[in-house]
Coordinates of C-alpha atoms in Angstrom, one line a residue:
M1 CA -32.5 -82.4 88.4
S2 CA -31.0 -82.2 92.4
L3 CA -28.4 -84.9 92.9
R4 CA -28.9 -84.6 96.7
P5 CA -31.8 -86.5 97.3
L6 CA -30.5 -89.5 95.1
L7 CA -27.6 -89.5 97.8
H8 CA -30.0 -90.3 100.3
S9 CA -32.0 -93.3 98.9
A10 CA -31.5 -96.6 97.0
W11 CA -31.1 -95.1 93.5
P12 CA -32.4 -97.6 91.0
G13 CA -29.8 -96.3 88.0
K14 CA -32.9 -95.2 86.0
A15 CA -32.5 -91.5 86.8
N16 CA -32.4 -88.7 83.9
T17 CA -28.4 -89.3 83.5
P18 CA -26.5 -92.5 83.1
L19 CA -24.6 -92.0 86.5
T20 CA -24.3 -95.3 88.1
Q21 CA -25.0 -96.2 92.0
L22 CA -21.3 -96.3 92.2
D23 CA -20.9 -92.7 90.9
L24 CA -23.6 -91.7 93.8
A25 CA -22.0 -94.0 96.5
F26 CA -18.7 -92.4 96.1
A27 CA -20.4 -88.8 96.1
R28 CA -22.2 -89.9 99.0
T29 CA -19.1 -91.0 100.9
L30 CA -17.4 -87.7 100.3
N31 CA -20.1 -85.8 101.8
S32 CA -20.1 -87.9 104.5
L33 CA -16.6 -87.1 105.4
Q34 CA -17.0 -83.2 104.8
A35 CA -20.1 -81.9 104.1
S36 CA -20.6 -79.3 101.2
A37 CA -23.6 -77.0 100.9
D38 CA -22.8 -76.4 97.0
E39 CA -24.8 -79.0 94.9
R40 CA -22.5 -78.6 92.1
H41 CA -19.5 -80.3 94.4
L42 CA -21.7 -83.3 94.7
W43 CA -22.1 -83.5 90.8
L44 CA -18.5 -82.9 90.5
A45 CA -17.6 -86.2 92.5
A46 CA -20.1 -88.4 90.8
L47 CA -18.9 -87.1 87.2
V48 CA -15.3 -88.0 88.1
S49 CA -16.0 -91.3 89.3
H50 CA -18.3 -91.8 86.1
Q51 CA -15.5 -90.7 84.0
W52 CA -13.1 -93.1 85.4
G53 CA -15.4 -95.8 84.9
R54 CA -15.8 -95.1 81.5
G55 CA -11.9 -95.1 80.7
H56 CA -10.8 -91.5 81.3
A57 CA -8.3 -90.5 83.5
C58 CA -9.8 -87.5 84.6
L59 CA -13.0 -85.2 84.1
D60 CA -12.6 -82.4 81.6
V61 CA -14.6 -79.5 82.7
H62 CA -12.7 -76.9 80.2
A63 CA -15.4 -77.7 77.7
W64 CA -18.3 -76.9 79.7
P65 CA -21.2 -76.4 78.8
D66 CA -21.2 -76.4 75.2
G67 CA -18.9 -79.4 75.0
A68 CA -20.4 -81.5 78.0
A69 CA -22.1 -84.0 75.8
D70 CA -19.1 -84.8 74.0
V71 CA -17.0 -84.9 77.0
L72 CA -19.4 -87.1 78.9
G73 CA -20.7 -89.1 76.0
W74 CA -24.4 -88.4 77.0
P75 CA -27.5 -87.4 75.4
T76 CA -28.8 -84.0 75.2
A77 CA -31.6 -84.7 77.5
A78 CA -29.0 -86.1 80.1
V79 CA -26.8 -83.2 79.9
Q80 CA -29.5 -80.6 80.5
A81 CA -30.0 -82.2 83.7
L82 CA -26.4 -80.6 84.9
P83 CA -26.4 -77.8 86.9
S84 CA -25.5 -74.3 85.2
Q85 CA -22.0 -72.8 86.1
L86 CA -20.7 -76.3 86.9
A87 CA -16.8 -75.4 85.8
E88 CA -17.0 -72.7 88.3
A89 CA -17.2 -74.7 91.2
V90 CA -14.0 -76.7 90.5
P91 CA -11.7 -74.3 92.6
T92 CA -13.9 -74.7 95.7
L93 CA -14.1 -78.5 95.9
P94 CA -13.4 -79.1 99.8
W95 CA -12.4 -82.8 98.7
A96 CA -9.7 -81.5 96.5
M97 CA -7.7 -79.6 99.1
G98 CA -4.9 -81.1 100.9
E99 CA -1.6 -83.3 100.2
H100 CA -3.8 -86.4 100.6
S101 CA -7.2 -85.2 99.3
P102 CA -9.3 -88.0 97.7
L103 CA -9.9 -85.4 94.3
V104 CA -7.1 -83.3 92.7
V105 CA -7.6 -80.6 90.6
Q106 CA -5.1 -79.6 88.0
G107 CA -6.0 -76.6 85.9
Q108 CA -9.5 -77.4 84.6
R109 CA -9.0 -81.4 85.1
L110 CA -10.1 -82.9 88.1
Y111 CA -8.9 -86.4 88.9
L112 CA -9.2 -89.2 91.4
R113 CA -6.2 -89.1 93.7
R114 CA -5.3 -92.6 91.9
A115 CA -5.5 -91.5 88.6
W116 CA -3.5 -88.5 89.1
D117 CA -0.8 -90.5 90.9
A118 CA -0.5 -92.5 88.2
E119 CA 0.1 -89.8 85.6
Q120 CA 2.7 -88.1 88.0
S121 CA 4.5 -91.4 88.4
I122 CA 4.7 -92.1 84.5
H123 CA 5.8 -88.5 83.8
H124 CA 8.5 -88.3 86.5
G125 CA 9.6 -91.6 85.5
L126 CA 9.7 -91.2 81.9
M127 CA 11.4 -87.6 82.3
A128 CA 14.0 -89.3 84.5
L129 CA 15.0 -91.5 81.7
Q130 CA 14.9 -89.3 79.1
H131 CA 17.3 -87.0 80.8
R132 CA 19.9 -89.6 81.5
V133 CA 22.9 -89.3 79.2
L134 CA 24.1 -92.5 77.5
P135 CA 27.5 -92.5 75.9
T136 CA 27.0 -93.1 72.2
P137 CA 29.0 -96.3 71.2
T138 CA 32.3 -95.8 69.1
A139 CA 31.3 -98.8 66.9
L140 CA 27.9 -97.6 66.1
S141 CA 27.7 -96.8 62.6
P142 CA 29.4 -99.9 61.5
Q143 CA 27.2 -102.1 63.6
L144 CA 24.1 -100.3 62.0
D145 CA 25.4 -100.6 58.5
A146 CA 25.9 -104.1 59.2
L147 CA 21.9 -104.5 60.1
F148 CA 20.5 -101.9 57.8
A149 CA 21.1 -100.4 54.5
P150 CA 22.5 -97.1 54.7
D151 CA 19.3 -95.2 54.2
P152 CA 18.6 -92.3 56.4
S153 CA 14.8 -92.5 55.7
D154 CA 14.7 -95.9 57.4
M155 CA 12.8 -95.6 60.4
Q156 CA 13.8 -99.0 62.0
R157 CA 17.3 -97.9 61.5
A158 CA 16.7 -94.8 63.2
A159 CA 14.6 -96.3 66.0
C160 CA 17.4 -98.9 66.6
A161 CA 19.9 -95.8 66.6
H162 CA 17.9 -93.7 68.9
A163 CA 17.4 -96.6 71.3
V164 CA 21.1 -97.3 71.8
Q165 CA 21.9 -94.0 72.8
H166 CA 18.8 -93.0 74.8
A167 CA 17.3 -94.6 78.0
V168 CA 13.7 -94.3 76.8
T169 CA 12.3 -94.8 73.0
L170 CA 8.6 -95.2 71.9
I171 CA 8.2 -97.1 68.9
T172 CA 4.9 -96.6 67.1
G173 CA 3.4 -98.3 63.7
G174 CA 0.7 -100.4 62.5
P175 CA 0.4 -104.2 61.7
G176 CA 3.3 -105.1 59.3
T177 CA 5.5 -102.0 59.8
G178 CA 8.4 -104.3 61.3
K179 CA 7.9 -103.3 65.3
T180 CA 9.2 -107.0 66.2
T181 CA 11.8 -107.2 63.4
T182 CA 13.2 -103.7 64.6
V183 CA 13.3 -105.2 68.1
V184 CA 15.0 -108.3 67.0
K185 CA 17.8 -106.0 65.4
L186 CA 18.0 -103.7 68.3
L187 CA 18.7 -106.6 70.9
R188 CA 21.5 -107.4 67.9
L189 CA 22.7 -104.2 68.4
L190 CA 22.7 -103.7 71.9
Q191 CA 24.8 -106.5 72.7
A192 CA 26.9 -105.8 70.0
T193 CA 27.9 -102.2 71.4
A194 CA 27.7 -103.3 75.1
D195 CA 31.0 -103.8 77.0
A196 CA 29.2 -106.7 78.9
P197 CA 26.3 -109.0 78.7
L198 CA 23.2 -107.2 79.2
R199 CA 20.1 -108.4 80.8
I200 CA 17.1 -107.9 79.0
L201 CA 13.5 -108.5 79.9
L202 CA 10.6 -109.0 77.1
T203 CA 7.1 -108.4 78.7
A204 CA 3.7 -107.5 77.3
P205 CA 0.1 -106.7 78.7
T206 CA -1.4 -110.0 77.7
G207 CA -0.2 -113.7 77.6
K208 CA -1.3 -113.9 74.1
A209 CA 0.9 -110.9 73.4
A210 CA 4.0 -112.1 75.5
A211 CA 3.8 -115.6 73.5
R212 CA 3.6 -113.9 70.3
L213 CA 6.7 -111.9 71.0
A214 CA 8.7 -114.9 72.7
Q215 CA 7.9 -116.9 69.6
A216 CA 9.5 -114.1 67.3
I217 CA 12.5 -113.8 69.2
S218 CA 12.9 -117.6 69.2
Q219 CA 12.7 -117.6 65.8
A220 CA 15.1 -114.9 65.0
R221 CA 17.5 -116.9 67.5
G222 CA 17.1 -119.8 65.3
Q223 CA 18.6 -117.8 62.3
L224 CA 21.5 -116.1 63.9
P225 CA 25.0 -117.6 65.3
A226 CA 25.1 -118.6 68.9
L227 CA 27.4 -116.0 69.9
E228 CA 24.9 -113.2 68.6
H229 CA 22.0 -114.5 70.6
A230 CA 23.9 -116.3 73.9
H231 CA 22.3 -113.4 76.3
W232 CA 18.8 -112.9 74.9
P233 CA 16.0 -114.0 77.0
S234 CA 14.2 -117.3 76.2
A235 CA 10.8 -116.2 77.3
A236 CA 8.4 -113.3 77.5
H237 CA 6.3 -112.3 80.6
T238 CA 3.1 -110.7 81.1
L239 CA 3.2 -107.4 82.8
H240 CA 1.0 -108.5 85.8
K241 CA 3.2 -111.3 86.6
L242 CA 6.4 -109.3 86.2
L243 CA 5.1 -106.7 88.3
Q244 CA 3.4 -108.6 90.6
T245 CA 0.2 -106.6 90.9
Q246 CA -1.5 -108.6 93.5
R247 CA 0.6 -107.0 95.8
D248 CA 1.1 -103.8 97.5
A249 CA 4.9 -102.7 96.7
T250 CA 6.3 -102.4 93.1
P251 CA 9.4 -104.5 92.4
R252 CA 12.4 -103.1 91.1
L253 CA 13.0 -104.9 87.7
D254 CA 16.6 -106.6 87.7
A255 CA 17.3 -105.6 84.1
D256 CA 19.6 -103.4 81.5
V257 CA 16.6 -103.1 78.9
V258 CA 13.2 -103.8 79.2
V259 CA 10.9 -104.1 75.8
V260 CA 7.4 -103.8 76.1
D261 CA 5.2 -105.0 73.5
E262 CA 2.0 -104.1 72.5
A263 CA 1.9 -100.9 75.0
S264 CA -1.1 -99.4 73.5
M265 CA -3.1 -102.1 75.6
I266 CA -1.4 -100.7 78.9
D267 CA -3.7 -98.9 81.1
L268 CA -2.9 -95.9 83.3
E269 CA -1.9 -97.4 86.7
L270 CA -0.4 -100.5 85.0
M271 CA 2.1 -98.0 83.1
A272 CA 2.8 -96.3 86.2
R273 CA 3.6 -99.3 87.8
L274 CA 5.9 -100.5 84.9
V275 CA 7.7 -97.1 84.7
T276 CA 8.4 -97.1 88.6
A277 CA 9.6 -100.6 88.3
V278 CA 12.3 -99.7 85.6
P279 CA 15.8 -98.8 87.5
S280 CA 17.1 -95.7 86.6
S281 CA 20.3 -97.2 84.9
A282 CA 17.9 -99.2 82.5
R283 CA 16.6 -98.5 79.0
L284 CA 12.9 -98.7 78.2
V285 CA 11.8 -99.5 74.9
L286 CA 7.9 -99.2 74.4
L287 CA 6.2 -100.9 71.2
G288 CA 2.7 -100.5 70.1
D289 CA 0.4 -98.9 67.6
K290 CA -1.0 -95.8 68.8
D291 CA -3.9 -95.8 66.7
Q292 CA -5.5 -99.4 68.0
L293 CA -8.0 -99.5 70.7
A294 CA -6.9 -98.1 74.1
S295 CA -6.8 -100.5 77.2
V296 CA -9.9 -101.9 78.6
E297 CA -9.2 -100.1 82.0
A298 CA -8.5 -96.2 82.3
G299 CA -6.5 -94.5 80.2
A300 CA -5.5 -93.9 76.8
V301 CA -1.8 -93.8 77.6
M302 CA 0.4 -95.0 74.5
A303 CA -2.0 -92.2 72.5
Q304 CA -1.0 -89.5 74.7
L305 CA 2.5 -90.3 75.1
C306 CA 3.1 -90.4 71.4
Q307 CA 1.3 -87.2 71.2
A308 CA 3.5 -85.8 73.9
P309 CA 5.6 -82.8 73.2
W310 CA 7.9 -83.5 75.9
L311 CA 8.5 -87.2 74.6
A312 CA 8.4 -86.0 70.8
Q313 CA 12.1 -86.6 70.2
H314 CA 12.0 -90.1 71.6
T315 CA 8.9 -91.0 69.5
M316 CA 9.7 -93.2 66.6
A317 CA 7.0 -93.6 64.0
L318 CA 7.2 -96.8 61.3
V319 CA 4.8 -96.1 58.8
K320 CA 5.9 -98.4 55.9
S321 CA 3.8 -101.6 56.1
H322 CA 5.5 -104.8 54.9
R323 CA 2.4 -106.7 55.4
F324 CA -0.2 -105.0 53.4
D325 CA 0.1 -103.8 49.8
A326 CA -0.6 -100.1 49.9
E327 CA -2.6 -100.1 46.8
Q328 CA -4.9 -103.0 47.3
G329 CA -6.6 -105.8 49.6
I330 CA -6.3 -105.2 53.4
G331 CA -3.9 -102.0 53.2
P332 CA -6.4 -99.4 51.7
W333 CA -9.3 -100.3 54.2
A334 CA -7.2 -100.3 57.2
R335 CA -5.7 -96.7 55.7
A336 CA -9.2 -95.4 55.2
A337 CA -10.9 -96.7 58.4
N338 CA -7.6 -95.1 60.1
A339 CA -8.2 -91.7 58.4
G340 CA -12.1 -91.9 58.9
D341 CA -12.1 -91.5 54.8
S342 CA -15.9 -92.1 54.0
P343 CA -15.9 -91.6 50.3
T344 CA -13.2 -94.1 50.1
L345 CA -14.7 -96.7 52.4
Q346 CA -18.0 -96.4 50.4
T347 CA -16.3 -97.2 47.3
L348 CA -14.2 -100.0 48.6
W349 CA -17.3 -101.5 50.0
A350 CA -19.3 -101.2 46.8
Q351 CA -16.2 -102.8 44.8
A352 CA -15.6 -105.5 47.4
P353 CA -16.7 -109.2 46.3
Q354 CA -19.7 -110.6 48.4
A355 CA -18.5 -113.6 49.6
C356 CA -17.2 -115.1 53.0
F357 CA -13.7 -116.9 52.8
R358 CA -12.8 -118.7 49.8
E359 CA -10.4 -121.3 49.3
G360 CA -7.3 -120.3 47.4
A361 CA -8.1 -116.5 47.7
A362 CA -5.5 -114.2 46.9
V363 CA -3.2 -112.8 49.5
S364 CA -4.7 -109.5 51.4
R365 CA -7.9 -110.3 49.8
I366 CA -11.2 -108.5 51.0
S367 CA -14.8 -109.3 51.1
R368 CA -18.1 -108.0 52.0
I369 CA -21.2 -109.6 53.3
H370 CA -24.4 -108.2 54.7
S371 CA -26.8 -110.8 55.1
H372 CA -27.5 -113.5 57.8
D373 CA -27.4 -117.1 55.8
S374 CA -26.0 -120.4 56.2
D375 CA -23.7 -119.7 53.1
T376 CA -21.5 -117.6 55.2
L377 CA -21.5 -120.4 58.4
Q378 CA -20.5 -122.7 55.5
G379 CA -17.5 -120.3 54.4
L380 CA -16.3 -120.3 58.0
R381 CA -16.6 -124.2 58.2
Q382 CA -14.7 -124.2 55.1
A383 CA -11.9 -121.8 56.3
W384 CA -11.7 -124.3 59.4
T385 CA -11.4 -127.4 57.3
P386 CA -7.6 -127.9 58.0
W387 CA -8.3 -127.5 61.8
L388 CA -11.3 -130.1 61.4
T389 CA -9.4 -132.5 59.4
L390 CA -6.6 -132.7 62.0
L391 CA -9.0 -133.0 64.8
E392 CA -11.0 -135.7 63.4
P393 CA -9.7 -138.8 64.6
H394 CA -9.6 -137.0 68.1
L395 CA -13.4 -136.6 67.5
H396 CA -13.7 -140.4 67.7
G397 CA -11.7 -141.4 70.9
Q398 CA -7.9 -140.8 70.0
P399 CA -5.8 -139.1 72.7
C400 CA -3.4 -136.3 71.9
D401 CA 0.2 -136.0 72.5
D402 CA 2.0 -132.4 73.1
A403 CA 2.7 -132.1 69.6
Q404 CA -0.4 -132.8 68.2
A405 CA -2.2 -130.4 70.6
L406 CA 0.1 -127.9 69.5
A407 CA -0.5 -128.4 65.7
L408 CA -4.1 -128.1 66.7
L409 CA -3.9 -124.7 68.6
A410 CA -2.0 -123.5 65.6
S411 CA -4.4 -124.7 63.1
F412 CA -7.2 -123.4 64.9
S413 CA -5.9 -119.9 65.4
R414 CA -5.5 -119.4 61.7
V415 CA -9.2 -117.9 61.5
G416 CA -10.3 -115.2 63.8
V417 CA -14.0 -114.7 64.0
L418 CA -14.3 -111.0 65.5
C419 CA -17.4 -109.0 66.9
A420 CA -17.6 -105.5 67.9
M421 CA -20.3 -106.6 70.6
R422 CA -20.7 -109.4 73.1
E423 CA -24.7 -109.5 73.3
G424 CA -27.0 -109.4 70.6
P425 CA -27.8 -111.3 67.5
W426 CA -24.4 -110.1 66.2
G427 CA -22.5 -110.6 69.1
V428 CA -19.8 -112.8 70.4
N429 CA -22.2 -115.0 72.6
A430 CA -24.8 -115.4 69.5
F431 CA -22.2 -116.4 67.1
N432 CA -20.5 -118.7 69.3
A433 CA -23.6 -120.8 69.5
Q434 CA -24.2 -120.5 66.2
L435 CA -20.8 -122.0 64.9
Q436 CA -20.8 -124.6 67.7
G437 CA -23.7 -126.2 66.0
A438 CA -22.5 -125.4 62.3
L439 CA -19.2 -126.9 63.0
G440 CA -21.0 -130.0 64.2
F441 CA -20.0 -130.0 68.3
A442 CA -22.3 -131.2 70.6
D443 CA -24.4 -128.8 72.9
A444 CA -22.4 -130.1 76.1
P445 CA -20.3 -127.9 78.7
W446 CA -17.1 -129.6 77.7
Y447 CA -16.3 -131.4 74.7
V448 CA -13.2 -132.4 72.3
G449 CA -12.8 -129.3 70.2
R450 CA -13.9 -126.9 72.1
P451 CA -11.8 -123.7 72.1
V452 CA -11.4 -121.3 75.2
M453 CA -9.8 -118.4 76.4
A454 CA -8.9 -117.2 80.0
R455 CA -10.7 -114.0 80.8
R456 CA -8.4 -113.4 84.0
N457 CA -5.1 -114.2 85.3
D458 CA -5.0 -117.3 87.4
Y459 CA -1.5 -117.4 88.9
A460 CA -1.9 -120.8 90.4
L461 CA -2.7 -122.5 87.0
G462 CA -0.3 -120.4 85.2
L463 CA -2.9 -118.7 82.8
M464 CA -3.1 -115.2 82.0
N465 CA -5.7 -113.2 80.8
G466 CA -6.1 -114.0 77.1
D467 CA -4.7 -117.3 76.8
T468 CA -6.4 -119.6 74.6
G469 CA -6.6 -123.3 74.7
L470 CA -8.6 -126.4 73.4
C471 CA -10.5 -129.2 75.0
L472 CA -8.9 -132.5 73.9
L473 CA -8.3 -136.0 75.1
R474 CA -5.0 -137.2 77.0
W475 CA -4.0 -140.2 78.4
V476 CA -4.1 -140.1 82.2
H477 CA -3.1 -143.1 84.2
G478 CA -3.9 -145.3 81.2
E479 CA -7.5 -143.5 80.5
A480 CA -8.4 -141.0 77.9
R481 CA -9.7 -138.0 80.1
L482 CA -10.9 -134.5 78.7
R483 CA -7.9 -132.1 79.3
V484 CA -7.6 -128.3 78.0
A485 CA -4.2 -127.8 76.5
F486 CA -2.8 -124.3 76.4
A487 CA 0.6 -123.6 74.8
D488 CA 3.2 -122.4 77.5
G489 CA 5.1 -119.6 75.3
Q490 CA 8.3 -122.1 75.0
G491 CA 7.3 -124.7 72.5
G492 CA 5.3 -126.9 75.0
I493 CA 2.0 -127.7 76.1
R494 CA 0.3 -126.8 80.0
W495 CA -2.7 -129.3 80.3
Q496 CA -5.3 -128.3 82.6
V497 CA -8.5 -130.2 84.1
P498 CA -11.7 -128.6 82.6
S499 CA -13.3 -128.5 86.3
R500 CA -10.7 -125.9 87.5
L501 CA -11.3 -123.6 84.6
A502 CA -14.2 -121.5 85.6
A503 CA -13.2 -117.9 84.2
V504 CA -13.1 -119.3 80.4
D505 CA -15.2 -118.4 77.6
T506 CA -15.7 -120.4 74.3
V507 CA -14.0 -118.4 71.6
F508 CA -14.9 -119.7 68.1
A509 CA -15.6 -116.2 68.1
M510 CA -14.4 -113.3 70.3
T511 CA -14.8 -109.4 70.8
V512 CA -12.3 -107.1 68.9
H513 CA -11.0 -106.1 72.3
Q514 CA -10.1 -109.9 73.1
S515 CA -8.1 -110.1 69.8
Q516 CA -5.3 -107.2 70.7
G517 CA -2.2 -108.6 70.3
S518 CA -3.4 -111.5 68.1
E519 CA -3.0 -112.1 64.3
F520 CA -4.9 -114.4 61.8
E521 CA -4.4 -115.4 58.5
Q522 CA -8.3 -115.0 57.9
V523 CA -10.7 -112.6 59.8
L524 CA -14.5 -112.1 59.6
L525 CA -15.0 -108.9 61.2
V526 CA -18.7 -108.8 62.5
L527 CA -20.4 -105.4 63.2
P528 CA -23.8 -105.2 64.5
D529 CA -27.1 -104.0 63.0
Q530 CA -27.9 -101.0 65.5
P531 CA -25.6 -97.8 66.4
A532 CA -23.5 -98.8 69.6
P533 CA -21.1 -96.6 71.6
L534 CA -18.3 -99.3 71.2
L535 CA -18.5 -98.8 67.5
T536 CA -15.5 -96.4 66.6
R537 CA -12.6 -96.1 64.1
E538 CA -10.4 -97.7 66.7
L539 CA -12.4 -100.6 66.8
V540 CA -12.9 -101.2 63.0
Y541 CA -9.3 -100.3 62.4
T542 CA -8.3 -103.1 65.2
G543 CA -10.4 -105.4 63.8
M544 CA -9.5 -105.4 60.0
T545 CA -5.5 -105.1 60.8
R546 CA -5.6 -108.6 62.9
A547 CA -6.1 -110.1 59.3
R548 CA -2.6 -111.0 57.5
Q549 CA -4.1 -112.6 54.3
Q550 CA -8.1 -112.5 54.0
L551 CA -10.5 -110.2 55.5
C552 CA -14.6 -110.3 55.4
V553 CA -16.3 -107.3 57.0
W554 CA -20.0 -108.7 57.9
A555 CA -21.9 -105.5 58.2
P556 CA -25.8 -105.9 58.3
D557 CA -26.3 -102.0 58.0
P558 CA -23.1 -101.1 55.6
A559 CA -23.7 -97.3 56.7
L560 CA -23.0 -98.4 60.4
L561 CA -19.6 -99.1 59.1
I562 CA -18.8 -95.8 57.5
T563 CA -20.3 -93.8 60.3
A564 CA -18.3 -96.0 63.2
C565 CA -15.0 -94.9 61.4
E566 CA -16.1 -91.2 61.7
R567 CA -16.1 -91.6 65.2
T568 CA -13.0 -91.8 67.5
V569 CA -12.6 -92.8 71.3
Q570 CA -12.2 -89.6 73.2
R571 CA -10.6 -90.1 76.4
S572 CA -9.5 -87.5 78.8
G573 CA -6.2 -87.3 80.2
G574 CA -3.3 -85.0 81.0
L575 CA -0.1 -86.9 80.0
A576 CA 0.4 -85.2 76.4
A577 CA 0.1 -81.8 77.8
L578 CA 1.5 -81.8 81.4
G579 CA 2.3 -78.2 82.3
D580 CA -0.7 -76.9 80.3
P581 CA -3.4 -76.0 82.7
R582 CA -5.9 -77.0 80.1
S583 CA -7.1 -80.9 79.6
T584 CA -6.2 -82.8 76.5
V585 CA -8.2 -85.2 75.0
A586 CA -6.3 -88.2 73.2
K587 CA -7.7 -91.2 70.8

């Protein structure tokens, strides 16, 4: 198929390939700036734009032609439309020549300039930090012994010891492996071994993750003498707010220590801004689960950094789970899903009881369902019974104060209904409509009890993407008015007028992507009944590990659960192998 005619016509988006109108417009623009007679150049420009839109940092062409389908995620018929010897045209790309060219070629990787700049910024910034030599505190061993048992295999102890002596530390581990506990002990250790009070910044990619980090730190403060936490931060910030991403210039952070939670959610460009903003005199600590879903935007930064040989000595892996029993309940399911262990998953599915949530179920219990019936919705209603009981008087006109709103938010958030998809009969939109009716709420735009989630940052309202609120009644000038309560992350409530909340979704159910950075006592993981590109090992693992106590997997076609865990997210990028002329692919 020739691409050139499509560049000069209104393309309907239904050609023989999944290229979008934006991809073709990008190729058209480059060709208008400097025309190329080589048809392959147009294809390469459109493909690198296409890969960026799919979350890839670059276009990998070293696998051409045999691996093109895997690299692009295209069906065989679409790949057959590509011209032959496409990779051979990379060195002659006219738009990848010069210091400010819109495209950049690095070996067999083809980048948009913005993506290449971001990777280089991350690499140079982290290399500068890791090359900085820090003196080992004289009292380090006694301080470590005061916080940890003298066990050389204790990776929490090793991570803290490393972070005290080095300017960059990556701490990766699954849920319950003690990442937050490690941070608390690290703050104690850093402050105890420092000559002066340290300026510490806590941050995370979303408002929800930042609030959880701040809550964990606040709880730890309450259990320690005041002198130990006198200089600890009282709040955690979102990265977007901290880095002021709505502006052109990246600020220099005023900090001695920067701790970033849920780093697996950070995309390529945001990580570049973060690394650029960290002062050369500061420590940077990145915490995350490299096996979770990658960022929604381009990049698989945490996964690639954890694979990078140049960062190997600074990467600390926590492997012992303190939340899940390794031999029963959620633990074996999460381990089998993360390993793509199909035989074990099939055995676990066959052995699991067929029921939704049951009152008084044992901790770490897992169950399964695969039929769409009223019993399942009734099981969810039962799981939310404590919340509905708290909400009952407010459904009949009683306004809420801040303490009641906080209690309602906490009670609602104990249950998570997580869907793999947004659309379709097994998607978020359908489930929200069903649950709204099953729980007895009116079919209205705003009503008492409506849970909502912000889907973008709103600095004027102080809301961040992922913040969750509840619509409740509140006294306003002597009248009971509908207002939406959001936790402010510091033990209080921020009330908002519903009419000002244009960018919110109802969240009786949410996508697995939206659940990142969250934990629930009970989780219903809902998979679709048809294959879908989003259905991968990382999605299943992330959804399962949001649960602390009970997990129910709802799979209309159980075979899709198995095949999903056999597929991993493949995102092209060069962070893990900078200096290697070939592209690398990270989960």
